[in-house]
Amino acid sequence: MVTVGELQRDARRRLAEAGVETAALDARLIVQHELGLTHETLIAEPGLQVDQTGRDAVNASIARRLDHEPVSRIIGEREFFGRAFAVTRDVLDPRPDTETLIEQVLEIARLKDHLRIADIGTGSGAIIATLLAELGTALGTAVDVSGAALDVARLNATALAVEDRLEFVQTSWLEGVRGPYDVIVSNPPYIETSMIKSLSPEVARYDPILALDGGADGLAAYRAIVPQAFERLEPSGFLCLEVGARQATMVHELMTEHGFLDSGPIPTLRYDLAGHVRVVTGQKP
Ligand SMILES: C[S@@+](CC[C@H](N)C(=O)[O-])C[C@H]1O[C@@H](n2cnc3c(N)ncnc32)[C@H](O)[C@@H]1O
């Protein structure tokens, strides 16, 4: 028998020695998950004895983490904007940077109640389910070309009790979706195809290719979404797009070419915590 404290320290050491930057956090989340313990119990009772079954389960998950599998995929859950979301192999692991998109829409929501919001490429549903949970009178449409991703989004919407205000549509971008909407959001695939293999193994091997691949220059999804969104927005409606590094100017130009204006009282460019432009917003005249 080992104690939970010893097991956690050993897991942390092995991850740190392998160069995992978040070794302490990952070790804690894996130990908690595999042993069914809360964070509070881990802190308060480091002397708890762990049997061989528990020890094997922790070690198996640590081996997966050492093979670069993200901890959210091992434990099947990721926290986003303070809520837990189920994550499977069919969906992108929601990123903290995407919370910038949530902040942008919450600012728009101060201008108008009862927003009708479409989320294109919803994946786990992290964006639209969070928005509906934050905005009690909003209605949403969650779109994805992947039926498996929509199943995960449905599960997460139900867990957050927002599924009765949300419709799910399996289609490419907004084909066949009529709207109209007050706000359209998307965190589309935006990685240049040739760059995907050089991403960290956590991303390249575990995020679905459909969630990453933005075509030769990374902008294919934006070219499809911008004109379709323009047609489906109400006058004065907003399109808010997450962008990758060095894409903001091109996406902003694309919006302008298709008739969008800068977003008036709402910042056109919104920065993430690292100081990069993360969201570009345009307003339909
Ligand atoms: C970068 S992920 C974003 C997932 C989620 N919205 C998030 O932010 O965590 C992009 C999503 O777009 C979806 N997607 C890719 N091509 C699509 C298409 N042609 N039409 C609709 N969705 C698409 C993928 O399945 C994936 O779920």
Short mmCIF file of C-alpha atoms and ligand atoms in Angstrom, two decimals:
data_model
loop_
_atom_site.label_atom_id
_atom_site.label_comp_id
_atom_site.label_asym_id
_atom_site.label_seq_id
_atom_site.Cartn_x
_atom_site.Cartn_y
_atom_site.Cartn_z
CA MET A 1 0.00 0.00 0.00
CA VAL A 2 1.09 3.55 -0.70
CA THR A 3 -0.48 6.76 0.50
CA VAL A 4 -2.28 9.11 -1.85
CA GLY A 5 0.33 11.80 -1.08
CA GLU A 6 3.19 9.48 -2.11
CA LEU A 7 1.37 8.43 -5.26
CA GLN A 8 0.72 12.06 -6.24
CA ARG A 9 4.35 13.08 -5.59
CA ASP A 10 5.65 10.14 -7.64
CA ALA A 11 3.28 10.97 -10.52
CA ARG A 12 4.32 14.63 -10.44
CA ARG A 13 8.03 13.71 -10.45
CA ARG A 14 7.65 11.36 -13.44
CA LEU A 15 5.75 13.95 -15.46
CA ALA A 16 8.21 16.74 -14.55
CA GLU A 17 11.20 14.56 -15.50
CA ALA A 18 9.57 13.98 -18.90
CA GLY A 19 9.30 17.75 -19.40
CA VAL A 20 5.54 18.12 -18.85
CA GLU A 21 5.20 21.81 -17.91
CA THR A 22 1.97 21.34 -15.98
CA ALA A 23 3.25 18.26 -14.10
CA ALA A 24 1.84 19.23 -10.69
CA LEU A 25 -1.63 20.08 -11.99
CA ASP A 26 -1.81 17.07 -14.30
CA ALA A 27 -0.70 14.68 -11.54
CA ARG A 28 -3.30 16.08 -9.18
CA LEU A 29 -6.15 15.89 -11.72
CA ILE A 30 -5.27 12.30 -12.67
CA VAL A 31 -4.98 11.13 -9.06
CA GLN A 32 -8.26 12.84 -8.15
CA HIS A 33 -10.06 11.36 -11.15
CA GLU A 34 -8.75 7.80 -10.89
CA LEU A 35 -9.31 7.56 -7.12
CA GLY A 36 -12.61 9.48 -7.12
CA LEU A 37 -11.33 12.07 -4.63
CA THR A 38 -11.96 15.78 -4.37
CA HIS A 39 -9.17 18.36 -4.33
CA GLU A 40 -10.09 19.09 -0.70
CA THR A 41 -9.64 15.43 0.30
CA LEU A 42 -6.25 15.30 -1.42
CA ILE A 43 -5.08 18.29 0.61
CA ALA A 44 -6.66 17.26 3.90
CA GLU A 45 -5.84 13.54 3.86
CA PRO A 46 -2.49 12.89 2.13
CA GLY A 47 -2.07 9.80 4.33
CA LEU A 48 -5.06 7.94 2.81
CA GLN A 49 -4.03 4.42 1.77
CA VAL A 50 -4.40 3.47 -1.91
CA ASP A 51 -4.86 -0.20 -2.88
CA GLN A 52 -3.23 -1.91 -5.84
CA THR A 53 -6.24 -1.31 -8.12
CA GLY A 54 -6.13 2.43 -7.49
CA ARG A 55 -2.38 2.50 -7.94
CA ASP A 56 -2.62 0.65 -11.28
CA ALA A 57 -5.32 3.02 -12.51
CA VAL A 58 -3.21 6.09 -11.67
CA ASN A 59 -0.10 4.59 -13.26
CA ALA A 60 -1.99 3.67 -16.45
CA SER A 61 -3.22 7.25 -16.80
CA ILE A 62 0.22 8.68 -16.08
CA ALA A 63 1.59 6.44 -18.86
CA ARG A 64 -1.00 7.93 -21.24
CA ARG A 65 0.03 11.44 -20.20
CA LEU A 66 3.70 10.53 -20.76
CA ASP A 67 2.61 9.49 -24.27
CA HIS A 68 1.44 13.13 -24.74
CA GLU A 69 -2.30 12.54 -24.32
CA PRO A 70 -3.77 15.73 -22.81
CA VAL A 71 -5.04 15.33 -19.27
CA SER A 72 -8.52 16.51 -20.30
CA ARG A 73 -8.82 13.55 -22.69
CA ILE A 74 -7.61 11.11 -20.04
CA ILE A 75 -10.14 12.28 -17.46
CA GLY A 76 -12.78 13.08 -20.14
CA GLU A 77 -13.41 16.59 -18.89
CA ARG A 78 -12.16 20.16 -19.34
CA GLU A 79 -13.05 23.28 -17.40
CA PHE A 80 -14.15 26.19 -19.59
CA PHE A 81 -15.36 29.55 -18.25
CA GLY A 82 -15.78 27.94 -14.82
CA ARG A 83 -17.90 24.98 -15.95
CA ALA A 84 -17.01 21.36 -16.65
CA PHE A 85 -17.35 20.08 -20.24
CA ALA A 86 -17.17 16.49 -21.41
CA VAL A 87 -14.41 16.01 -23.98
CA THR A 88 -14.04 13.00 -26.29
CA ARG A 89 -11.79 12.12 -29.22
CA ASP A 90 -14.42 13.65 -31.55
CA VAL A 91 -14.07 17.23 -30.30
CA LEU A 92 -11.42 19.88 -29.89
CA ASP A 93 -10.20 20.22 -26.32
CA PRO A 94 -11.65 23.69 -25.52
CA ARG A 95 -8.87 26.24 -24.95
CA PRO A 96 -8.71 28.99 -22.32
CA ASP A 97 -8.02 31.51 -25.14
CA THR A 98 -11.53 30.88 -26.46
CA GLU A 99 -12.92 32.45 -23.28
CA THR A 100 -12.05 35.77 -25.01
CA LEU A 101 -14.90 35.03 -27.45
CA ILE A 102 -17.28 34.55 -24.52
CA GLU A 103 -16.23 37.89 -23.00
CA GLN A 104 -16.86 39.59 -26.35
CA VAL A 105 -20.41 38.24 -26.66
CA LEU A 106 -21.20 39.06 -23.03
CA GLU A 107 -20.25 42.65 -23.84
CA ILE A 108 -22.58 42.61 -26.86
CA ALA A 109 -25.33 41.20 -24.64
CA ARG A 110 -25.26 44.40 -22.58
CA LEU A 111 -26.70 46.16 -25.66
CA LYS A 112 -29.62 43.79 -26.28
CA ASP A 113 -31.67 41.10 -24.48
CA HIS A 114 -33.01 37.87 -25.94
CA LEU A 115 -30.06 37.32 -28.27
CA ARG A 116 -30.36 34.68 -30.97
CA ILE A 117 -26.87 33.23 -31.32
CA ALA A 118 -25.39 30.74 -33.81
CA ASP A 119 -22.12 28.92 -33.04
CA ILE A 120 -20.48 27.53 -36.19
CA GLY A 121 -18.21 24.53 -35.60
CA THR A 122 -19.51 24.01 -32.08
CA GLY A 123 -17.37 20.95 -31.21
CA SER A 124 -17.94 20.22 -27.51
CA GLY A 125 -20.49 23.05 -27.43
CA ALA A 126 -18.26 24.93 -24.98
CA ILE A 127 -18.97 28.32 -26.57
CA ILE A 128 -22.72 28.17 -27.15
CA ALA A 129 -23.56 26.24 -23.96
CA THR A 130 -21.54 28.72 -21.91
CA LEU A 131 -23.27 31.67 -23.58
CA LEU A 132 -26.74 30.23 -22.96
CA ALA A 133 -25.80 29.46 -19.35
CA GLU A 134 -24.59 33.05 -18.89
CA LEU A 135 -27.51 34.65 -20.77
CA GLY A 136 -30.76 33.24 -19.43
CA THR A 137 -32.97 34.64 -22.22
CA ALA A 138 -30.73 33.80 -25.19
CA LEU A 139 -31.58 31.16 -27.82
CA GLY A 140 -28.92 29.27 -29.73
CA THR A 141 -28.08 27.17 -32.78
CA ALA A 142 -25.10 24.83 -32.54
CA VAL A 143 -23.74 23.82 -35.96
CA ASP A 144 -21.10 21.24 -36.79
CA VAL A 145 -20.36 19.10 -39.81
CA SER A 146 -19.47 16.27 -37.41
CA GLY A 147 -22.44 14.35 -36.01
CA ALA A 148 -20.18 12.84 -33.33
CA ALA A 149 -19.18 16.32 -32.17
CA LEU A 150 -22.85 17.36 -32.02
CA ASP A 151 -23.55 14.36 -29.75
CA VAL A 152 -20.94 15.68 -27.31
CA ALA A 153 -22.34 19.21 -27.56
CA ARG A 154 -25.81 17.85 -26.77
CA LEU A 155 -24.49 16.04 -23.70
CA ASN A 156 -22.79 19.21 -22.45
CA ALA A 157 -25.85 21.38 -23.12
CA THR A 158 -27.96 18.95 -21.11
CA ALA A 159 -25.47 18.97 -18.24
CA LEU A 160 -25.71 22.76 -18.16
CA ALA A 161 -29.54 22.64 -18.45
CA VAL A 162 -29.58 24.83 -21.59
CA GLU A 163 -30.62 22.17 -24.13
CA ASP A 164 -34.21 23.44 -24.32
CA ARG A 165 -32.94 26.78 -25.71
CA LEU A 166 -30.55 25.22 -28.19
CA GLU A 167 -31.05 23.56 -31.59
CA PHE A 168 -28.39 21.33 -33.14
CA VAL A 169 -27.76 21.31 -36.87
CA GLN A 170 -25.42 19.00 -38.76
CA THR A 171 -24.30 20.88 -41.85
CA SER A 172 -21.30 22.57 -43.43
CA TRP A 173 -20.89 26.09 -42.03
CA LEU A 174 -24.37 27.71 -42.35
CA GLU A 175 -25.69 25.78 -45.36
CA GLY A 176 -29.42 25.29 -44.90
CA VAL A 177 -29.48 27.35 -41.69
CA ARG A 178 -31.77 30.34 -42.12
CA GLY A 179 -31.51 32.47 -39.01
CA PRO A 180 -31.79 35.37 -38.62
CA TYR A 181 -29.34 35.85 -35.74
CA ASP A 182 -28.24 38.77 -33.61
CA VAL A 183 -24.81 37.25 -33.07
CA ILE A 184 -22.86 34.61 -34.97
CA VAL A 185 -19.72 33.22 -33.35
CA SER A 186 -17.13 30.74 -34.50
CA ASN A 187 -13.81 29.31 -33.48
CA PRO A 188 -13.20 27.62 -36.84
CA PRO A 189 -10.31 25.37 -37.87
CA TYR A 190 -7.51 27.84 -38.68
CA ILE A 191 -4.19 25.97 -38.78
CA GLU A 192 -2.36 25.93 -42.11
CA THR A 193 -2.44 22.33 -43.36
CA SER A 194 1.36 22.12 -43.67
CA MET A 195 1.82 23.28 -40.05
CA ILE A 196 -0.34 20.63 -38.42
CA LYS A 197 2.39 18.00 -38.19
CA SER A 198 4.70 20.47 -36.43
CA LEU A 199 2.22 21.18 -33.63
CA SER A 200 2.84 19.62 -30.22
CA PRO A 201 1.87 15.92 -30.11
CA GLU A 202 -0.85 16.82 -27.59
CA VAL A 203 -2.57 18.75 -30.40
CA ALA A 204 -1.46 17.02 -33.61
CA ARG A 205 -2.20 13.50 -32.35
CA TYR A 206 -5.26 14.08 -30.19
CA ASP A 207 -7.35 16.99 -31.52
CA PRO A 208 -9.52 15.92 -34.51
CA ILE A 209 -8.02 16.97 -37.86
CA LEU A 210 -11.42 18.43 -38.79
CA ALA A 211 -11.07 20.85 -35.88
CA LEU A 212 -7.59 22.01 -36.89
CA ASP A 213 -7.22 22.09 -40.66
CA GLY A 214 -7.83 25.55 -42.08
CA GLY A 215 -6.56 24.75 -45.58
CA ALA A 216 -3.37 25.85 -47.33
CA ASP A 217 -3.26 29.35 -45.78
CA GLY A 218 -5.39 28.63 -42.70
CA LEU A 219 -8.18 30.95 -43.87
CA ALA A 220 -10.49 28.59 -45.79
CA ALA A 221 -13.14 28.49 -43.06
CA TYR A 222 -13.24 32.29 -42.74
CA ARG A 223 -13.80 32.63 -46.50
CA ALA A 224 -16.81 30.32 -46.23
CA ILE A 225 -18.24 31.72 -43.00
CA VAL A 226 -18.01 35.50 -43.53
CA PRO A 227 -20.40 35.83 -46.53
CA GLN A 228 -22.83 33.22 -45.18
CA ALA A 229 -22.92 34.94 -41.78
CA PHE A 230 -23.54 38.34 -43.38
CA GLU A 231 -26.69 36.98 -45.06
CA ARG A 232 -28.04 35.45 -41.87
CA LEU A 233 -27.46 38.32 -39.46
CA GLU A 234 -30.09 40.90 -38.54
CA PRO A 235 -29.18 44.50 -39.40
CA SER A 236 -26.78 45.67 -36.61
CA GLY A 237 -25.95 42.02 -35.82
CA PHE A 238 -22.42 40.97 -34.91
CA LEU A 239 -20.04 38.34 -36.29
CA CYS A 240 -17.35 37.39 -33.76
CA LEU A 241 -14.54 35.14 -35.02
CA GLU A 242 -11.67 33.64 -33.08
CA VAL A 243 -8.42 33.92 -35.05
CA GLY A 244 -4.97 32.39 -34.84
CA ALA A 245 -1.64 34.19 -34.71
CA ARG A 246 -1.14 36.75 -37.52
CA GLN A 247 -4.64 36.18 -38.97
CA ALA A 248 -6.47 39.17 -37.48
CA THR A 249 -5.67 41.66 -40.24
CA MET A 250 -6.66 39.27 -43.03
CA VAL A 251 -9.90 38.25 -41.32
CA HIS A 252 -10.73 41.89 -40.62
CA GLU A 253 -10.15 42.72 -44.31
CA LEU A 254 -12.32 39.80 -45.37
CA MET A 255 -15.15 41.10 -43.17
CA THR A 256 -14.80 44.62 -44.59
CA GLU A 257 -14.83 43.26 -48.18
CA HIS A 258 -18.14 41.54 -47.46
CA GLY A 259 -19.81 44.64 -46.06
CA PHE A 260 -19.15 44.42 -42.33
CA LEU A 261 -18.38 47.60 -40.41
CA ASP A 262 -16.16 47.97 -37.37
CA SER A 263 -18.22 47.00 -34.39
CA GLY A 264 -19.11 50.43 -33.01
CA PRO A 265 -19.39 50.37 -29.23
CA ILE A 266 -17.85 46.88 -29.08
CA PRO A 267 -14.09 46.44 -29.63
CA THR A 268 -13.36 45.22 -33.18
CA LEU A 269 -10.21 43.46 -31.96
CA ARG A 270 -10.18 41.67 -28.63
CA TYR A 271 -6.96 40.45 -27.02
CA ASP A 272 -6.31 37.29 -25.03
CA LEU A 273 -4.37 37.17 -21.77
CA ALA A 274 -1.09 36.75 -23.65
CA GLY A 275 -1.75 40.03 -25.50
CA HIS A 276 -2.55 38.48 -28.92
CA VAL A 277 -5.58 39.50 -30.95
CA ARG A 278 -7.88 36.53 -30.41
CA VAL A 279 -11.27 37.74 -31.63
CA VAL A 280 -12.20 39.90 -34.63
CA THR A 281 -15.73 41.36 -34.67
CA GLY A 282 -17.69 42.96 -37.46
CA GLN A 283 -21.15 44.54 -37.40
CA LYS A 284 -23.67 44.27 -40.21
CA PRO A 285 -24.90 47.76 -41.22
C1 LIG B 1 -11.45 24.65 -33.72
S1 LIG B 1 -12.82 23.56 -33.51
C2 LIG B 1 -13.80 24.51 -32.38
C3 LIG B 1 -14.63 23.69 -31.43
C4 LIG B 1 -15.34 24.51 -30.34
N1 LIG B 1 -16.19 25.52 -30.93
C5 LIG B 1 -14.32 25.15 -29.42
O1 LIG B 1 -14.07 26.34 -29.57
O2 LIG B 1 -13.76 24.45 -28.55
C6 LIG B 1 -13.62 23.69 -35.07
C7 LIG B 1 -14.91 22.92 -35.25
O3 LIG B 1 -15.38 23.15 -36.57
C8 LIG B 1 -15.95 21.97 -37.06
N2 LIG B 1 -15.97 22.04 -38.54
C9 LIG B 1 -14.96 21.76 -39.41
N3 LIG B 1 -15.38 21.92 -40.68
C10 LIG B 1 -16.68 22.32 -40.61
C11 LIG B 1 -17.66 22.65 -41.60
N4 LIG B 1 -17.40 22.61 -42.90
N5 LIG B 1 -18.87 23.03 -41.17
C12 LIG B 1 -19.17 23.07 -39.84
N6 LIG B 1 -18.28 22.77 -38.86
C13 LIG B 1 -17.05 22.40 -39.25
C14 LIG B 1 -15.10 20.86 -36.50
O4 LIG B 1 -15.80 19.63 -36.50
C15 LIG B 1 -14.80 21.41 -35.10
O5 LIG B 1 -15.75 20.96 -34.18
#
